[in-house]
Coordinates of C-alpha atoms and ligand atoms in Angstrom, one line a residue:
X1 CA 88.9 106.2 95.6
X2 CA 88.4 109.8 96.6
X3 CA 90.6 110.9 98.8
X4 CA 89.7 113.3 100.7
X5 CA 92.4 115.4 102.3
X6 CA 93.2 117.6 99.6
X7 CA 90.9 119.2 101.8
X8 CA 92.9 119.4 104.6
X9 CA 96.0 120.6 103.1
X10 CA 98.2 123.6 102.8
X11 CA 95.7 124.5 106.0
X12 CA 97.1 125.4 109.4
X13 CA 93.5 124.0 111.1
X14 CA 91.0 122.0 110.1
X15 CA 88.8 123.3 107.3
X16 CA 85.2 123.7 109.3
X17 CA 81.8 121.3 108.7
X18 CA 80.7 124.1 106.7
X19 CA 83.6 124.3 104.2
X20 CA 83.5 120.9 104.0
X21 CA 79.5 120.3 103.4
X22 CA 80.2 122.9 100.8
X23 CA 83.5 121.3 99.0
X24 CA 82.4 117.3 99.1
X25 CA 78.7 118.5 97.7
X26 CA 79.8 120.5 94.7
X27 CA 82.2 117.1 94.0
X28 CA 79.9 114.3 94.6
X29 CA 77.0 116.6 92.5
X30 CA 78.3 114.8 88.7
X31 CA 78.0 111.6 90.6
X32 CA 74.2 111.7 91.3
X33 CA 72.5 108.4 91.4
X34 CA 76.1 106.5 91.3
X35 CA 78.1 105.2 94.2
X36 CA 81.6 107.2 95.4
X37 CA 84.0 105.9 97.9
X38 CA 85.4 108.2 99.9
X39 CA 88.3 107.5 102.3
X40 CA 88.6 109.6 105.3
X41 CA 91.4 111.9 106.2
X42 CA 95.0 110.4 105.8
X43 CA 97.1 112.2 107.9
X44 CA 100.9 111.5 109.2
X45 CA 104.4 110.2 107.4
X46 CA 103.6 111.0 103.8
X47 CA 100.7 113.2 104.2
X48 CA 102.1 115.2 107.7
X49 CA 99.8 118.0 108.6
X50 CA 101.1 121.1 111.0
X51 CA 97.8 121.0 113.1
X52 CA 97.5 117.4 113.5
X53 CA 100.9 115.7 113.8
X54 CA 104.0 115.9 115.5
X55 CA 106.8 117.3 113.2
X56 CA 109.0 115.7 115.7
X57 CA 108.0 112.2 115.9
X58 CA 110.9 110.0 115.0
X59 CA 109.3 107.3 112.6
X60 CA 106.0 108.6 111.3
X61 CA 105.6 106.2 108.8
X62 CA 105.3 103.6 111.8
X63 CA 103.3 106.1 114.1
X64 CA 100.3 108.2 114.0
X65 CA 99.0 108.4 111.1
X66 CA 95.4 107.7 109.8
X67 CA 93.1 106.2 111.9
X68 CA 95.2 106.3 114.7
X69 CA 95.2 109.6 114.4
X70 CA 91.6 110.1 114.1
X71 CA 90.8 108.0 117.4
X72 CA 92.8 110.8 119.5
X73 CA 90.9 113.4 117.1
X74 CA 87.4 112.1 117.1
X75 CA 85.5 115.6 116.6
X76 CA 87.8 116.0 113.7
X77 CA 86.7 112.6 111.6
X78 CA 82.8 113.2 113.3
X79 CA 82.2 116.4 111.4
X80 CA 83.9 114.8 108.3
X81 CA 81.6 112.2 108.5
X82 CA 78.8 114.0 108.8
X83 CA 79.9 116.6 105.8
X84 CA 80.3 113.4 103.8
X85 CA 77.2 112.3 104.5
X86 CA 75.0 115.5 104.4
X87 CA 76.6 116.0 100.6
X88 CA 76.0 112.7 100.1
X89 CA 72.4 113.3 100.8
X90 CA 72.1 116.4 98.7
X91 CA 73.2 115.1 95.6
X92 CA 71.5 111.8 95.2
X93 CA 75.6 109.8 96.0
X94 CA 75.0 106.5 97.5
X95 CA 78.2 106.6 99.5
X96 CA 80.9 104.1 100.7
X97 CA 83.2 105.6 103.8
X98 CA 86.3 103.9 104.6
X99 CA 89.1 104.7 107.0
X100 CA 92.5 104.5 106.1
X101 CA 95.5 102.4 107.9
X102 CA 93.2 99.5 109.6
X103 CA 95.8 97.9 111.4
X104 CA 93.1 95.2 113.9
X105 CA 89.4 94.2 113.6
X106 CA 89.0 96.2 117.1
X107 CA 90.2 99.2 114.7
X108 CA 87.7 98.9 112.1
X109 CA 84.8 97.8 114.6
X110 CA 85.6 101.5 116.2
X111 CA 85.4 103.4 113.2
X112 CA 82.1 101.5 111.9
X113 CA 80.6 102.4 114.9
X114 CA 81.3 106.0 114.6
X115 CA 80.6 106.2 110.7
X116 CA 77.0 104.4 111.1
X117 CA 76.3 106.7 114.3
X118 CA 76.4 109.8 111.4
X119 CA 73.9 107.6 108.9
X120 CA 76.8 106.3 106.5
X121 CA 75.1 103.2 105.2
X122 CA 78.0 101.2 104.1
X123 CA 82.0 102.0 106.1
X124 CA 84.5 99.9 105.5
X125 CA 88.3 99.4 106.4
X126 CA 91.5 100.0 103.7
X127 CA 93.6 97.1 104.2
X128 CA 97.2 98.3 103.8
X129 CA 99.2 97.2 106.8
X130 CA 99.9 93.1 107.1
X131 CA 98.5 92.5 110.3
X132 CA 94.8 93.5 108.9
X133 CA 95.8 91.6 105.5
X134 CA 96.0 88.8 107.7
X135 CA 93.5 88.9 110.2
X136 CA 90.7 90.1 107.1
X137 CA 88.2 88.1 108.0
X138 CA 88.0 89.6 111.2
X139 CA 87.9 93.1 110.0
X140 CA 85.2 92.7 106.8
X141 CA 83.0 91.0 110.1
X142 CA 83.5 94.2 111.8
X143 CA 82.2 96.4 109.0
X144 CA 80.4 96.1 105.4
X145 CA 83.8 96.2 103.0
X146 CA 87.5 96.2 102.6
X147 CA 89.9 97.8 100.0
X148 CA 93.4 96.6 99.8
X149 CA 95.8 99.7 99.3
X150 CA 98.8 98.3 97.4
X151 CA 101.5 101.3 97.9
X152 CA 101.2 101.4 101.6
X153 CA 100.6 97.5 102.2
X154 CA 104.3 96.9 99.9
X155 CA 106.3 99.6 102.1
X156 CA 104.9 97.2 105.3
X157 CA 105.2 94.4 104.1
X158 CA 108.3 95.2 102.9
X159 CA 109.8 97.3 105.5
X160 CA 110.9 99.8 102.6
X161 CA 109.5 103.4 102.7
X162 CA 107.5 104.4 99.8
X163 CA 109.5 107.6 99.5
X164 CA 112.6 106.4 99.1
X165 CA 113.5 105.7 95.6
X166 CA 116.2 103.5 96.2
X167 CA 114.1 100.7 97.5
X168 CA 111.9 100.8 94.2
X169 CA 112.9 97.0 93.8
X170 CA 111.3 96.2 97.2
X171 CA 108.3 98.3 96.5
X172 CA 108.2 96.8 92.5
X173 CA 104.3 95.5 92.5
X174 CA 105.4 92.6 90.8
X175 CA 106.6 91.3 94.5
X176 CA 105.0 87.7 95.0
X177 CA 104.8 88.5 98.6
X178 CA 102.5 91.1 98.0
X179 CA 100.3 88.8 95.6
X180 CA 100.3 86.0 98.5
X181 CA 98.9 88.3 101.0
X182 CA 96.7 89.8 98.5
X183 CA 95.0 86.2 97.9
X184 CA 94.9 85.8 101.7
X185 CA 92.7 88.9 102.1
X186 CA 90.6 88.2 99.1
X187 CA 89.9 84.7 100.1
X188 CA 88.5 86.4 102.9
X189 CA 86.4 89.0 101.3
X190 CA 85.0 85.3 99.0
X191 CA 84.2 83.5 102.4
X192 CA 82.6 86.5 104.0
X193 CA 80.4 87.6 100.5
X194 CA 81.7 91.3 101.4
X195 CA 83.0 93.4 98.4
X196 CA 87.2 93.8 98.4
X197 CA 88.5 96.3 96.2
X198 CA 91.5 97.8 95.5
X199 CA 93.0 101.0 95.4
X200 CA 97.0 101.6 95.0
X201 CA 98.8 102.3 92.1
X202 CA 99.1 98.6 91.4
X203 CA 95.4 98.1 89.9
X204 CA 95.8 100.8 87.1
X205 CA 98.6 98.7 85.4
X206 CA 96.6 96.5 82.8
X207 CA 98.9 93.2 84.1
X208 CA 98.4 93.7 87.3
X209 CA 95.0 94.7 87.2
X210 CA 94.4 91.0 85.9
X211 CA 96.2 89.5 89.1
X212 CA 93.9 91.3 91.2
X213 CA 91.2 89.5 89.6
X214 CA 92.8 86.6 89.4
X215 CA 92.5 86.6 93.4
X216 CA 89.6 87.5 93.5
X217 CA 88.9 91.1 94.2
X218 CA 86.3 92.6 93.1
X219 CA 86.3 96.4 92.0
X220 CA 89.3 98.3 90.8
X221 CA 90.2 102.1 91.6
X222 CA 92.8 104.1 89.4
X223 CA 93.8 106.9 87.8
X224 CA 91.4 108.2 85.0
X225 CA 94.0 108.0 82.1
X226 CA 94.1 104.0 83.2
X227 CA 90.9 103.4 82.4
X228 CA 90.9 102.3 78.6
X229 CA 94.3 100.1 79.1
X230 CA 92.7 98.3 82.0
X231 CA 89.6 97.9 80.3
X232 CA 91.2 96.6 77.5
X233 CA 93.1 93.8 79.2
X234 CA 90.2 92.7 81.3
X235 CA 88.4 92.4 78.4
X236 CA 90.8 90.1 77.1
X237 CA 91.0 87.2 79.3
X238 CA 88.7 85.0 81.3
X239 CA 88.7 84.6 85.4
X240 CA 89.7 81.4 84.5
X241 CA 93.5 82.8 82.7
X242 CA 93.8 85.5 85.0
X243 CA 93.7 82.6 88.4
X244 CA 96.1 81.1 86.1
X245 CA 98.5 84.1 86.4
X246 CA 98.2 84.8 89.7
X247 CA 99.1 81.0 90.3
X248 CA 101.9 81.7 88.5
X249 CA 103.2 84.6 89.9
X250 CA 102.4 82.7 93.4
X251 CA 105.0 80.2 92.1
X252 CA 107.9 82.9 91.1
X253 CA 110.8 83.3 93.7
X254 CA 111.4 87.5 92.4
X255 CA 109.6 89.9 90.6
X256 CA 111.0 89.4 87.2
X257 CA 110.4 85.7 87.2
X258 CA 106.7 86.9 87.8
X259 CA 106.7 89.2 85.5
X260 CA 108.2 87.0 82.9
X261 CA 105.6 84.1 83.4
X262 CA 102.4 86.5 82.9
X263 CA 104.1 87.8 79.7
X264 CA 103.4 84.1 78.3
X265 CA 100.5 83.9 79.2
X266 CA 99.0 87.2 78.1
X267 CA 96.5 87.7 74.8
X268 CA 98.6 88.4 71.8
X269 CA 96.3 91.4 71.2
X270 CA 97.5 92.8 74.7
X271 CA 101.5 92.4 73.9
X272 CA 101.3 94.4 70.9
X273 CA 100.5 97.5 73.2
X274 CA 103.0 96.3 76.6
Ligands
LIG1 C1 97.6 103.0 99.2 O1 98.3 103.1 100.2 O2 97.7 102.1 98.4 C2 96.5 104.0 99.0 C3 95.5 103.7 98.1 O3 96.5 105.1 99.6 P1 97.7 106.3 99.6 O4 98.5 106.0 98.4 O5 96.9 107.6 99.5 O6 98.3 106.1 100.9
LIG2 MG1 97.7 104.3 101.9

């Protein structure tokens, strides 16, 4: 996942086409020849911009934020989407787009619209609010792929704001709920042969990583230093063991009952290093 609005902050307007061309080509030129998936600018409740959002608005988390935000801003995301694309060009990227905060299929249809109008050959949708975990099959018809984004999708699905450090047993990734809805929008991705990722946090722990697999989604985004971890552990167990532990933590009433039963059933190799 590249996210893209380091771009846009510490700004107080939008950085032009121009600056953009130049700053997306100079980091897409190492990945010549290989695929990057960019996500388009995340603005609002943790990521609040001074020239985009209203410092005022009383729950931003729950407001305009994201793609929301881009549909009232449409210039804005058009000449992002075209930087993205022109640097894609110039350096040989083949380039995935997606748009963050997909709340309905109407949401996603809108944005793949737009992102094909510029010549982006495959836009997709970031699943992270319920109502588009739910209604998945819907959006992956609407465009080429999805991506479920694990920190956002828990503070929804939880109604606990990823900020707030008190709530850090709601927003624990070891929550069934957010397994069950992760199977639901995997199970669509398998019916509709489109690719679902994933891209929170969630992914780049070597347990968890297997649970995504486990339901069936099928590329991985973290942090560099959890590569070799995550490698590790996939390499360690079949599709077969890691449906096994996602069953299992389907079955677990909290998150340390799910935790517990992976534990059992994790390589011996693995536990040494937990
Ligand atoms: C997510 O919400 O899981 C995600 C990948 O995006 P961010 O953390 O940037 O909101
Ligand atoms: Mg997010």
């Amino acid at each position: 996942l590249f996210r893209t609005e380091f771009m846009f902050l510490d700004r107080d307007q939008a950085p032009s086409f121009d600056d953009q061309l130049a700053d997306y080509t100079e980091m897409m030129r190492p990945f010549a020849g290989r695929k990057v998936v960019a996500r388009v600018l995340d603005a609002g409740a943790d990521k609040p911009l001074p020239f985009l959002n209203d410092a005022d608005e009383p729950n931003p988390a729950l407001g305009m934020r994201g793609i929301r935000i881009l549909r009232e801003r449409e210039p804005l995301l058009r000449d992002q989407l075209r930087a993205l694309h022109e640097a894609a060009e110039a350096t040989g990227v083949e380039l995935w787009v997606m748009a963050p905060m997909v709340s309905t299929p109407s949401e996603a249809a809108w944005f793949y619209e737009l992102a094909h109008s510029v010549g982006i050959p495959h836009v997709g949708a970031m699943i992270e609010v319920p109502g588009a975990a739910l209604q998945a099959s819907h959006v992956l018809d609407a465009c080429d792929f999805a991506s479920l984004g694990t920190n956002d999708l828990s503070q929804y699905l939880f109604a606990a704001d990823r900020l707030n450090g008190g709530l850090a047993d709601l927003l624990d990734a070891w929550q069934p709920a957010l397994w069950q809805i992760t199977k639901i929008a995997a199970d669509a991705g398998a019916a509709s042969g489109k690719p679902i990722g994933m891209c929170g946090e969630a992914c780049g722990d070597p347990l968890l990583a297997l649970l995504a697999v486990g339901a069936g989604v099928q590329s991985l985004s973290m942090a560099l230093p959890r590569v070799p971890l995550v490698r590790a552990s996939l390499a360690r167990h079949t599709v077969a063991e890691c449906e096994e532990m996602l069953e299992a933590v389907l079955a677990a009433n909290s998150p340390t009952a799910a935790r517990r039963a992976v534990h059992s059933l994790v390589h011996p190799e693995l536990k040494q290093v937990l």
